[in-house]
mmCIF file with all atom_site columns, C-alpha atoms and ligand atoms in Angstrom:
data_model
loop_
_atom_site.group_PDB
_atom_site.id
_atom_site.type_symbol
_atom_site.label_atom_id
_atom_site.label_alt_id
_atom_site.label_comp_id
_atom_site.label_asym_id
_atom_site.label_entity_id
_atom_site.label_seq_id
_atom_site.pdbx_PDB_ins_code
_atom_site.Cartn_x
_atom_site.Cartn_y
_atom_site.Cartn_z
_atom_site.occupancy
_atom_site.B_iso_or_equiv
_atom_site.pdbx_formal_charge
_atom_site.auth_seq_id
_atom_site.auth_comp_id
_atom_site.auth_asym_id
_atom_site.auth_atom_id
_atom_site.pdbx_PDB_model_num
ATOM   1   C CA  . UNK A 1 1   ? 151.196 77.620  34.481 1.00 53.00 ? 929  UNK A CA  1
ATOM   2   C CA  . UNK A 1 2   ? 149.197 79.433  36.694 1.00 54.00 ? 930  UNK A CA  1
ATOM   3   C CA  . UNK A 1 3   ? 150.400 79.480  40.849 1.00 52.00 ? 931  UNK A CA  1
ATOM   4   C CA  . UNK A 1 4   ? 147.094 79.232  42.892 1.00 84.00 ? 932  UNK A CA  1
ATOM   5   C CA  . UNK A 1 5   ? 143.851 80.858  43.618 1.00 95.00 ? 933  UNK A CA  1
ATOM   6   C CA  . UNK A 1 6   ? 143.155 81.819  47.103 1.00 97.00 ? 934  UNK A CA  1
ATOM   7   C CA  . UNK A 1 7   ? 140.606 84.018  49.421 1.00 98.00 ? 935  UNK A CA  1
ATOM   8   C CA  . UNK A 1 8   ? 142.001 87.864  48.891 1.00 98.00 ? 936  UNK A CA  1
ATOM   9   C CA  . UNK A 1 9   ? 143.795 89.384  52.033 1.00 98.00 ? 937  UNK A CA  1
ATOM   10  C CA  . UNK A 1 10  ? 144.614 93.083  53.455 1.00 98.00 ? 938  UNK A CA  1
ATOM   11  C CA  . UNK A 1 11  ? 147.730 92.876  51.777 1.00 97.00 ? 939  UNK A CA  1
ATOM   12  C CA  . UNK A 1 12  ? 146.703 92.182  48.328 1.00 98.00 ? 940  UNK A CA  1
ATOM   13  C CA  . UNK A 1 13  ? 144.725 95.619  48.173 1.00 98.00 ? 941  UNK A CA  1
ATOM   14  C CA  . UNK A 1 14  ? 146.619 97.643  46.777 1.00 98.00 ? 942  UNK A CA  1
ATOM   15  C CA  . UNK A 1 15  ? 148.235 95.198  43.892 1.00 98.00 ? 943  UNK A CA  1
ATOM   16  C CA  . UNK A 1 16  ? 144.724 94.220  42.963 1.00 98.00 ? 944  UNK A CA  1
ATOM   17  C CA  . UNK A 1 17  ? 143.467 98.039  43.172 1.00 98.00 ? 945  UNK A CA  1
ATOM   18  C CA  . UNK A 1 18  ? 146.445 98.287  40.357 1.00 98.00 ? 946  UNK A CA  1
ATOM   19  C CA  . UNK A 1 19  ? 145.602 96.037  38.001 1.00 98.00 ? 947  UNK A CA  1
ATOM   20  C CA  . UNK A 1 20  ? 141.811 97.238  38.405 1.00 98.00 ? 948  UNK A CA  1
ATOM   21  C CA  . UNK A 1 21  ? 143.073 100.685 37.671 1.00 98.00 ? 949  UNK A CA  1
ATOM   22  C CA  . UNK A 1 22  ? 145.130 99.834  34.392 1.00 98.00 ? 950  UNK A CA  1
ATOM   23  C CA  . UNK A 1 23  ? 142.376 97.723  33.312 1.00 97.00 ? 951  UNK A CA  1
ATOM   24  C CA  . UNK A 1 24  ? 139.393 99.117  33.192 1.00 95.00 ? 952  UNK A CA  1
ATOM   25  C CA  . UNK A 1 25  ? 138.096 102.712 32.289 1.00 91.00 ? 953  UNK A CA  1
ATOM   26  C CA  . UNK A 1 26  ? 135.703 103.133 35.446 1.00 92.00 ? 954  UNK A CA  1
ATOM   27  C CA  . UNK A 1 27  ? 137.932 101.176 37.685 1.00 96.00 ? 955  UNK A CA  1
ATOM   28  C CA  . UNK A 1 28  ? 135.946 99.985  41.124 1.00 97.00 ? 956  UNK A CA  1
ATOM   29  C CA  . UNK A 1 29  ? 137.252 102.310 44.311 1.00 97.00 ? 957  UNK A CA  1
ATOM   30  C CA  . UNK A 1 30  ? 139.593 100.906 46.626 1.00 97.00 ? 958  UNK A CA  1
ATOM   31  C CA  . UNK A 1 31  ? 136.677 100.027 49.566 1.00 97.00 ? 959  UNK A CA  1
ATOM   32  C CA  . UNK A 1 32  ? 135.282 97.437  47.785 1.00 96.00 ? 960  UNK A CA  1
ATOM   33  C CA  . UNK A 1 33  ? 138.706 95.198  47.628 1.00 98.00 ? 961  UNK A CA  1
ATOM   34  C CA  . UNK A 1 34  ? 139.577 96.012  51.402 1.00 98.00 ? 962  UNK A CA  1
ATOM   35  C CA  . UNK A 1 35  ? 136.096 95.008  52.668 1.00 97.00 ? 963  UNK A CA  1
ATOM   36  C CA  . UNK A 1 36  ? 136.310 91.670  50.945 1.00 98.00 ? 964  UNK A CA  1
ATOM   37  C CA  . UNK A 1 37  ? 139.637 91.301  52.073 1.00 98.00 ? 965  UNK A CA  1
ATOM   38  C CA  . UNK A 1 38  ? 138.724 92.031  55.936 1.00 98.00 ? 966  UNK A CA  1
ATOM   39  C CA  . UNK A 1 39  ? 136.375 89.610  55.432 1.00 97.00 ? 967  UNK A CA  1
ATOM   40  C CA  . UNK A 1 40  ? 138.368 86.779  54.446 1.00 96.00 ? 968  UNK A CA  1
ATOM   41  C CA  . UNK A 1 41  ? 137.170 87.401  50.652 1.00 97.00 ? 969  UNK A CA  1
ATOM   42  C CA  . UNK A 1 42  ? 133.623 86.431  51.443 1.00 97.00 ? 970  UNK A CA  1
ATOM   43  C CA  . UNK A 1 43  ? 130.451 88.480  52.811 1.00 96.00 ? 971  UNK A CA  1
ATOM   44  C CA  . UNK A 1 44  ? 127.370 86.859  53.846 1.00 94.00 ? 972  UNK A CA  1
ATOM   45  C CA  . UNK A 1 45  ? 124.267 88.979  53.327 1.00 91.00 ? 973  UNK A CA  1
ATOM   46  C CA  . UNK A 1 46  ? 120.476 88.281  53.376 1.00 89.00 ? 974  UNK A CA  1
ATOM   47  C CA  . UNK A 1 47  ? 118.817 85.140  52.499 1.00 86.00 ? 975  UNK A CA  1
ATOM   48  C CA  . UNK A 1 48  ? 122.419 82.826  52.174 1.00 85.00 ? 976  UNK A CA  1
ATOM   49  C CA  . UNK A 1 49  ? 123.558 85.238  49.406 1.00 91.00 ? 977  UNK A CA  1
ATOM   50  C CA  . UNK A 1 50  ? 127.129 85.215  49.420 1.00 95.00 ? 978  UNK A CA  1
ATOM   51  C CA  . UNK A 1 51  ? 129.469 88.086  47.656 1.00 97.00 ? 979  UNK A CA  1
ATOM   52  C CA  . UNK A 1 52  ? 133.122 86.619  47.044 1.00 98.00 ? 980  UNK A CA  1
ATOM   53  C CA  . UNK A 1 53  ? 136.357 87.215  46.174 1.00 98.00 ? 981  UNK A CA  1
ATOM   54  C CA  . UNK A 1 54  ? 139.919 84.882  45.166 1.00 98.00 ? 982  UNK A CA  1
ATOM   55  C CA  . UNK A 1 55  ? 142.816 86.100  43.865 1.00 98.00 ? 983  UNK A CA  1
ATOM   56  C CA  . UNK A 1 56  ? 145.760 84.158  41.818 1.00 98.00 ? 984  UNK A CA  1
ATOM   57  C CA  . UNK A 1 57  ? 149.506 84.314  42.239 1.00 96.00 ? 985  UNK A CA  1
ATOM   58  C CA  . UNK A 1 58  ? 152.036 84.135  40.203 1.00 94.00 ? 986  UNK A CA  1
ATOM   59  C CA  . UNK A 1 59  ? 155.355 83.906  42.195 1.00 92.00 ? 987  UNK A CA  1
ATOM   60  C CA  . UNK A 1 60  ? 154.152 84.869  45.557 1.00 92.00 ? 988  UNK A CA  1
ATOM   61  C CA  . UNK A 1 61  ? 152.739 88.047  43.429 1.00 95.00 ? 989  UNK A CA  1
ATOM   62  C CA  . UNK A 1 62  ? 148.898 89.257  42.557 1.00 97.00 ? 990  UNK A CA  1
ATOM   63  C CA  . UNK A 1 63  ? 148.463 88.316  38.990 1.00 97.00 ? 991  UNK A CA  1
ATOM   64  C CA  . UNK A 1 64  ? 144.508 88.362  39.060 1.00 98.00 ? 992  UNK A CA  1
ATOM   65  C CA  . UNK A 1 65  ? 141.252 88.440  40.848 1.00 98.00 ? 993  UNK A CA  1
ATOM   66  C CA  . UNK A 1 66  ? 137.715 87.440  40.932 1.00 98.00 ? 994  UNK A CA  1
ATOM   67  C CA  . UNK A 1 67  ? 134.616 88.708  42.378 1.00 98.00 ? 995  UNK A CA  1
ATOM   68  C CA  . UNK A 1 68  ? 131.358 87.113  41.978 1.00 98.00 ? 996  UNK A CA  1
ATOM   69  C CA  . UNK A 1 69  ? 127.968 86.898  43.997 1.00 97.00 ? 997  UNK A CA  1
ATOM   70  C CA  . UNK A 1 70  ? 125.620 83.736  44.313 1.00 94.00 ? 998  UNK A CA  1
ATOM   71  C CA  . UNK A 1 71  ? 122.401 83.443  45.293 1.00 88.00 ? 999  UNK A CA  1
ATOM   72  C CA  . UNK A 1 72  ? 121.081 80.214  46.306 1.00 85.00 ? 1000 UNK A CA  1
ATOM   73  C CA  . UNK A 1 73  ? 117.503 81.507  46.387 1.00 84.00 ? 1001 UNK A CA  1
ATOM   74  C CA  . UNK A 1 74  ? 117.199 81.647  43.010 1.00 86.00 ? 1002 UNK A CA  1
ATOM   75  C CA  . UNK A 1 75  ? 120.366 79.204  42.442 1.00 90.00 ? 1003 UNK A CA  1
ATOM   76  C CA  . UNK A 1 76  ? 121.964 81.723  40.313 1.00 94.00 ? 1004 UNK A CA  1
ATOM   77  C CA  . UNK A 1 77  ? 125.686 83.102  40.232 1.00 97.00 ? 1005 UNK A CA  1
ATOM   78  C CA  . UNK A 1 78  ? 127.041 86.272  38.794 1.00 97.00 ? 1006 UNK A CA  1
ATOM   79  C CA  . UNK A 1 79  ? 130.387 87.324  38.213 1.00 98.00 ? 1007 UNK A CA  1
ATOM   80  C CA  . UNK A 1 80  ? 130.790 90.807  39.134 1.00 98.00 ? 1008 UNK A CA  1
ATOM   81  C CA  . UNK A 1 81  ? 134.734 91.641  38.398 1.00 98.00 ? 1009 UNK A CA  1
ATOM   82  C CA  . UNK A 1 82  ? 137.338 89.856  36.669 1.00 98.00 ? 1010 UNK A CA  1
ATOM   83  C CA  . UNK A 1 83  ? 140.898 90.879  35.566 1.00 98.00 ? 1011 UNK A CA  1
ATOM   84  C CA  . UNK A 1 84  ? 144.147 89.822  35.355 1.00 98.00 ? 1012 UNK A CA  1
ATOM   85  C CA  . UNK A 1 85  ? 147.123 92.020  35.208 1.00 98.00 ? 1013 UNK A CA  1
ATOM   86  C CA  . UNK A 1 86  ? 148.293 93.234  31.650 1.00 97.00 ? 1014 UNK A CA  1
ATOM   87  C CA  . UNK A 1 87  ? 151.858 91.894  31.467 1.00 97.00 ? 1015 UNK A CA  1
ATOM   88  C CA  . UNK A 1 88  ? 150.510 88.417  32.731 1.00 97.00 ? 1016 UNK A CA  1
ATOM   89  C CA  . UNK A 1 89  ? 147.329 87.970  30.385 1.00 98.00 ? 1017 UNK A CA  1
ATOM   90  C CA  . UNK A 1 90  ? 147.204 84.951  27.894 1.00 98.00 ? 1018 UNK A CA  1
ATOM   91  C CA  . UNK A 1 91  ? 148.905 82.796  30.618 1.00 97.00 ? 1019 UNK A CA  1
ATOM   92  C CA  . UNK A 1 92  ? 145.426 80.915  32.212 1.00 97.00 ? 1020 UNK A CA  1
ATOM   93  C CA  . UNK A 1 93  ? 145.091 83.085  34.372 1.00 97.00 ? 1021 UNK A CA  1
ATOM   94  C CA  . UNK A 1 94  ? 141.599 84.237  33.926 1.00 98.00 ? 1022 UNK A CA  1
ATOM   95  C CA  . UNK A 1 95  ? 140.704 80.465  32.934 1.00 97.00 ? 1023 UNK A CA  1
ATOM   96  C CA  . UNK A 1 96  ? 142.131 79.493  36.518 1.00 97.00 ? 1024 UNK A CA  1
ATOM   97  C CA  . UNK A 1 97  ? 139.815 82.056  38.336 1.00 98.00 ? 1025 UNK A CA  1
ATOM   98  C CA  . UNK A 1 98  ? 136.931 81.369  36.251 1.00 98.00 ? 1026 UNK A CA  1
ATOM   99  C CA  . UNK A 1 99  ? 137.185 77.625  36.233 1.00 97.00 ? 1027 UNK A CA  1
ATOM   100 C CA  . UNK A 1 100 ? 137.138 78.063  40.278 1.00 96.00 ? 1028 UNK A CA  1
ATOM   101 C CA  . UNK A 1 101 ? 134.288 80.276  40.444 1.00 97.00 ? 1029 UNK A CA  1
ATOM   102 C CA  . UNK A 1 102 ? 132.450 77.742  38.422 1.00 97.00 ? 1030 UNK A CA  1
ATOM   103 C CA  . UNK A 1 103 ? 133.160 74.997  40.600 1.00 96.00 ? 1031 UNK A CA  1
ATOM   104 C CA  . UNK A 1 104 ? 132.249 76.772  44.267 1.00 95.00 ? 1032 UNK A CA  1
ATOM   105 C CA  . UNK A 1 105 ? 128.615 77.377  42.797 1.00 96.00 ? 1033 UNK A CA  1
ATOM   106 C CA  . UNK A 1 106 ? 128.062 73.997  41.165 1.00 95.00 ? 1034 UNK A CA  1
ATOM   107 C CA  . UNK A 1 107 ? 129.387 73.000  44.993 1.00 93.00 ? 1035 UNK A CA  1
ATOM   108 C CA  . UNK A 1 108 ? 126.635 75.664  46.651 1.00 91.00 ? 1036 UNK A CA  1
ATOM   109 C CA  . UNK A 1 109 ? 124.299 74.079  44.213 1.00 92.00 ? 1037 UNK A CA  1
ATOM   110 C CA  . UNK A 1 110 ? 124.000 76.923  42.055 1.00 94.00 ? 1038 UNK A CA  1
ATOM   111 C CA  . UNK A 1 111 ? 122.933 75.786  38.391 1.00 91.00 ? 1039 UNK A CA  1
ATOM   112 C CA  . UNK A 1 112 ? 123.629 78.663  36.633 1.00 97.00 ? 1040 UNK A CA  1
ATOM   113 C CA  . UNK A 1 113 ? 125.982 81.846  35.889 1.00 97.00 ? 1041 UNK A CA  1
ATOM   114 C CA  . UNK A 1 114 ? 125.711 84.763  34.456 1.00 97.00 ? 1042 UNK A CA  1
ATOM   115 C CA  . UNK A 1 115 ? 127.675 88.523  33.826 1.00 98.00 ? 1043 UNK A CA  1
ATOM   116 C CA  . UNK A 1 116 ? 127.259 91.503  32.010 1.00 97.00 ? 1044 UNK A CA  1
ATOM   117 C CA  . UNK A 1 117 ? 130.620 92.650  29.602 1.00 97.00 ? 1045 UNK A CA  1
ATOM   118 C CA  . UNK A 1 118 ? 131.226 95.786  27.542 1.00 97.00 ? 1046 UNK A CA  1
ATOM   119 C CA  . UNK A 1 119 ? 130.325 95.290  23.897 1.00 97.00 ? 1047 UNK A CA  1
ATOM   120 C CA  . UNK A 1 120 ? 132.836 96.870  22.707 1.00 97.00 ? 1048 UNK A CA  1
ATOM   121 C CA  . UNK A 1 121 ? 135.467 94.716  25.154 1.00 97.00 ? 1049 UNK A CA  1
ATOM   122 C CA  . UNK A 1 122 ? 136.141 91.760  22.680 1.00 98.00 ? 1050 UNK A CA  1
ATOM   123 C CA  . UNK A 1 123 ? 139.076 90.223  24.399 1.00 98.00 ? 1051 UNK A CA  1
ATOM   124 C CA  . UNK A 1 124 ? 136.838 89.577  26.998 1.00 98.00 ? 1052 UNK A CA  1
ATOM   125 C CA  . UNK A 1 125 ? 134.139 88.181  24.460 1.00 98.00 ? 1053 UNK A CA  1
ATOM   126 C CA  . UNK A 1 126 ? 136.653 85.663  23.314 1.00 98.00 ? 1054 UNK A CA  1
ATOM   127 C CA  . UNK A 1 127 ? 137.354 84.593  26.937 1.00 98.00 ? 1055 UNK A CA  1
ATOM   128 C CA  . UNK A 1 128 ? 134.130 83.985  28.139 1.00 98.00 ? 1056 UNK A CA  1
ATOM   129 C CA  . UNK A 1 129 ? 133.133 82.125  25.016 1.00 98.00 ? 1057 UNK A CA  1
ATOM   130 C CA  . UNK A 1 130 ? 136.513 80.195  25.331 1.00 98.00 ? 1058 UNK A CA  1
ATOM   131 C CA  . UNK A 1 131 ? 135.033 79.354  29.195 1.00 98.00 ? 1059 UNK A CA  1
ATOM   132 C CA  . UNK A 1 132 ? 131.723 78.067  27.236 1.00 98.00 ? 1060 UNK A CA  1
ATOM   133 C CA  . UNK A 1 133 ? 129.834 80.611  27.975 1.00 98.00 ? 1061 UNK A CA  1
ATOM   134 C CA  . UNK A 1 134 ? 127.163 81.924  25.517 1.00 98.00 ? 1062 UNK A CA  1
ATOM   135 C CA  . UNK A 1 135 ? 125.739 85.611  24.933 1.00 97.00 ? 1063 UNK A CA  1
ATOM   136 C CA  . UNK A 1 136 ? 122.550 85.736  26.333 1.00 96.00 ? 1064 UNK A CA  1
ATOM   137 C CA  . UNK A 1 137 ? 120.750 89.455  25.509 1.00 96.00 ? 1065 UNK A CA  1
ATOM   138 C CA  . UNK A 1 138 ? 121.669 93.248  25.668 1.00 97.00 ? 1066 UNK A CA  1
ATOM   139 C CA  . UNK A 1 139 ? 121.712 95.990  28.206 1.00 96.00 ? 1067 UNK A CA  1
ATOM   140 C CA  . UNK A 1 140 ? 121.755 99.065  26.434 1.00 96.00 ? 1068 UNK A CA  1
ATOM   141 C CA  . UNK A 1 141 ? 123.256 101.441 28.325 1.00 95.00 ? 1069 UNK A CA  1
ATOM   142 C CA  . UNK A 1 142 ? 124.169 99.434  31.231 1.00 95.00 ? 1070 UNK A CA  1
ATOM   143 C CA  . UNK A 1 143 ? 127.813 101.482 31.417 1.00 93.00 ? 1071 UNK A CA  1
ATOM   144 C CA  . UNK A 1 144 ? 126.041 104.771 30.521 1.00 85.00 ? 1072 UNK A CA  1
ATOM   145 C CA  . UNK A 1 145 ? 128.091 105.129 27.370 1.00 87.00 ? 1073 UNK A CA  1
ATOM   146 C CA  . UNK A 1 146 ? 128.000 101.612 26.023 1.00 95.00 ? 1074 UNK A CA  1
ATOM   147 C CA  . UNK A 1 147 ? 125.923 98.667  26.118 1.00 97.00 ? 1075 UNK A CA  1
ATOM   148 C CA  . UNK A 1 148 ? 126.985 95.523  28.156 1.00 97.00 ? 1076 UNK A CA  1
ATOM   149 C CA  . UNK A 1 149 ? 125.977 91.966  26.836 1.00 98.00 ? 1077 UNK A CA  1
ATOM   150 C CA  . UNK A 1 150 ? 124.951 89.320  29.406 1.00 98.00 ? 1078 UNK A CA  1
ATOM   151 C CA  . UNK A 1 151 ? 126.549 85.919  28.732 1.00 98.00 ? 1079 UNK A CA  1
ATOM   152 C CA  . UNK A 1 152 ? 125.547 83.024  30.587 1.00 98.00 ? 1080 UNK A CA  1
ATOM   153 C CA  . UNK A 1 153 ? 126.605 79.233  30.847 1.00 98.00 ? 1081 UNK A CA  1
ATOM   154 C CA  . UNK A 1 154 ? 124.746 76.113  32.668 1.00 98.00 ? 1082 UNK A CA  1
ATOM   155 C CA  . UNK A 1 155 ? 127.039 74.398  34.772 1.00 95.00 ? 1083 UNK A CA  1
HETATM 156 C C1  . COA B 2 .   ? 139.471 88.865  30.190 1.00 77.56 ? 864  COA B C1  1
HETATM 157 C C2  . COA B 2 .   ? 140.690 88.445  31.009 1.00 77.56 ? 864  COA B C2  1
HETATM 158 C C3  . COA B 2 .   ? 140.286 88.337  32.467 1.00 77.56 ? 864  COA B C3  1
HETATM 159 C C4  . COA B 2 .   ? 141.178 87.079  30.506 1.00 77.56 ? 864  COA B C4  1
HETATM 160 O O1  . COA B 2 .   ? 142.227 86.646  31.368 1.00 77.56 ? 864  COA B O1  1
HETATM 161 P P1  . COA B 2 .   ? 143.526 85.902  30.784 1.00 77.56 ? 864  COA B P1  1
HETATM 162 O O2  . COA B 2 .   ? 144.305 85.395  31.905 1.00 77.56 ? 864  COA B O2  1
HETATM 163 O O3  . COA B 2 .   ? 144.210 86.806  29.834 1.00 77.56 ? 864  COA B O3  1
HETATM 164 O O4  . COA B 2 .   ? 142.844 84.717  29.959 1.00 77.56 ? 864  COA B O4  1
HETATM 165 P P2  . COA B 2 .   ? 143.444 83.232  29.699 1.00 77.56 ? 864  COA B P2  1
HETATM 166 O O5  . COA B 2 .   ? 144.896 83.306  29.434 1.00 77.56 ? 864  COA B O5  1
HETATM 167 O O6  . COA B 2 .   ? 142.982 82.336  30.781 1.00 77.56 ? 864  COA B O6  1
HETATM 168 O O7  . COA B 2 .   ? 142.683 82.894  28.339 1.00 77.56 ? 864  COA B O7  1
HETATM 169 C C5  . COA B 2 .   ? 141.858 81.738  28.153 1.00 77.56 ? 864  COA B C5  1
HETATM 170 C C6  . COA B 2 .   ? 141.361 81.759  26.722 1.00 77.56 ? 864  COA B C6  1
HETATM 171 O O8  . COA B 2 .   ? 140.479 82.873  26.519 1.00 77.56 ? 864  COA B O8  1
HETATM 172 C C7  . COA B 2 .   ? 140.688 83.406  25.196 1.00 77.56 ? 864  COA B C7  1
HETATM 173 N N1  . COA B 2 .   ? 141.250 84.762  25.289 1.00 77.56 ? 864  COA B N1  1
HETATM 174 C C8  . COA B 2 .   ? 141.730 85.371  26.397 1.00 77.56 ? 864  COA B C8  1
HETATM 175 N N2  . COA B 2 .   ? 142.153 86.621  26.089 1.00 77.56 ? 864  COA B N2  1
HETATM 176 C C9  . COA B 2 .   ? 141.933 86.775  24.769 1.00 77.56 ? 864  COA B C9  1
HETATM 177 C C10 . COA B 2 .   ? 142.183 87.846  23.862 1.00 77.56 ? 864  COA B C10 1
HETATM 178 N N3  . COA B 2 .   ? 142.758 88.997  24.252 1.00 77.56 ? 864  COA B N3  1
HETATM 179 N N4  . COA B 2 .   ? 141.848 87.680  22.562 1.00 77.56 ? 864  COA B N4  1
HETATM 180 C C11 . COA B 2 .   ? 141.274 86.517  22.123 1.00 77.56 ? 864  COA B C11 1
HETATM 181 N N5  . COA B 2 .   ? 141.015 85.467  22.945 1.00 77.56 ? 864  COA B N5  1
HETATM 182 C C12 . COA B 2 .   ? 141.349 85.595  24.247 1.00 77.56 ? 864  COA B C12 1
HETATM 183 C C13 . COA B 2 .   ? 141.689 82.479  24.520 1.00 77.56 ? 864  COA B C13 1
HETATM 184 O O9  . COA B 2 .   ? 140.965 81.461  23.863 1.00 77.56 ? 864  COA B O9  1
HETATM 185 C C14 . COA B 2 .   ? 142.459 81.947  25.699 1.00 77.56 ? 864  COA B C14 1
HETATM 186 O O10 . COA B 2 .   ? 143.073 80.707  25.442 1.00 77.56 ? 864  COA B O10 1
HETATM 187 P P3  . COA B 2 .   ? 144.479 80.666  24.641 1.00 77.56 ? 864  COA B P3  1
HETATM 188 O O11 . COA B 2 .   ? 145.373 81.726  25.221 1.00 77.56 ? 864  COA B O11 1
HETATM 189 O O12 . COA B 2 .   ? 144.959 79.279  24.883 1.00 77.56 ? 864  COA B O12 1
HETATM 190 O O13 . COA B 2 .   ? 144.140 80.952  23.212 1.00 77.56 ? 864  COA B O13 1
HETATM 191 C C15 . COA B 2 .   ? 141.856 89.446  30.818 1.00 77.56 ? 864  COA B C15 1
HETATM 192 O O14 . COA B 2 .   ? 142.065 89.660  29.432 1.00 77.56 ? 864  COA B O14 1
HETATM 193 C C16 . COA B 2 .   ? 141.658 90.781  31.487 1.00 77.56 ? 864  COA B C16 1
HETATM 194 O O15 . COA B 2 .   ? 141.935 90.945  32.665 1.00 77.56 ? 864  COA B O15 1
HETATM 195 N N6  . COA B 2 .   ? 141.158 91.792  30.748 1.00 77.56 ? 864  COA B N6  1
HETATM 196 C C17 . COA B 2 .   ? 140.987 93.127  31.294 1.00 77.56 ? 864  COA B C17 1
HETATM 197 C C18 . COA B 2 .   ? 139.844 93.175  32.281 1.00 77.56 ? 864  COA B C18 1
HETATM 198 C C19 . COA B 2 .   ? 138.547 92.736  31.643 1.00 77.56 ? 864  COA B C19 1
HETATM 199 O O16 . COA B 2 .   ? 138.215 93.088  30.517 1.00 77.56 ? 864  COA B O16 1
HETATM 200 N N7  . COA B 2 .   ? 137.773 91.952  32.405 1.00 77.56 ? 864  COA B N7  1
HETATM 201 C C20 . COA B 2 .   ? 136.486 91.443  31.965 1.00 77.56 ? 864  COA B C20 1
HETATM 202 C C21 . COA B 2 .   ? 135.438 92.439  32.267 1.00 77.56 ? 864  COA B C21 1
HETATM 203 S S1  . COA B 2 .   ? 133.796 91.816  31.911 1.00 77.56 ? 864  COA B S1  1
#
């Protein structure tokens, strides 16, 4: 069973910056994950919108992480980045992280969440329909060379 999710630190960087590397083919740079983590895995920007990020561990290690934005103006929640390292997936791991991010916006009041995924990434299809989420519409060429789908749950 899954350790624990928790805000991500300085000295998670670089294991998260892995698994985003052998996970996805336009992995996010490395500044994103250490300005999170030097701010205690959550920025505050305009209007009480709040950009966040948790990581899991599994055995005092990195096994997965979470990034996801809410906006209470509009009392809406998108996940931005999700992904759990290869030799750990199909342990709960992603269910864990989601399953938390649900719960901190249905505690900000947030009624609804949303994220754009790869068409062509089914794994990821099965997960977020396995989380109850349900595809909502198309972005064609949202990654430039493939469309994303936007899936969406009330919660
Ligand atoms: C998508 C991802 C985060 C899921 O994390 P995970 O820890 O492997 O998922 P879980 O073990 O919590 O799976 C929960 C359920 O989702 C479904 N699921 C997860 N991965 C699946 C897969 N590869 N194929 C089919 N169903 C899958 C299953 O129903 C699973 O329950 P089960 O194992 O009891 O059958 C992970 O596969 C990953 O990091 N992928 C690479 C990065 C990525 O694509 N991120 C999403 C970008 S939008």
């Amino acid at each position: 069973m899954p350790d624990r999710t928790r805000p991500v630190r300085i000295d998670d960087v670089i294991a998260v910056k892995a698994i985003e590397d052998s996970c996805f083919p336009s992995p996010w740079d490395m500044d994103v994950f250490v300005t999170l983590a030097s701010s205690e895995g959550c920025i505050t920007l305009s209007r009480g919108k709040q950009v966040s990020m948790q990581v899991i561990e599994n055995n005092g290690s990195v096994a997965g992480y979470i990034i996801w934005e809410d906006c209470p103006d509009t009392s809406e929640g998108r996940v931005l980045n999700i992904a759990v390292g290869k030799n750990l997936q199909r342990r709960g791991f992603g269910r864990s992280l989601l399953q938390h991010v649900f719960d901190s916006l249905v505690e900000r009041g947030i009624k609804t969440a949303a994220l754009e995924v790869r068409e062509g990434n089914l794994a990821a299809h099965r997960f977020y329909e396995r989380m109850g989420m349900e595809e909502l519409g198309r972005v064609p060429n949202y990654y430039d060379d493939e469309d994303a789908i936007i899936y969406s749950i009330t919660l």
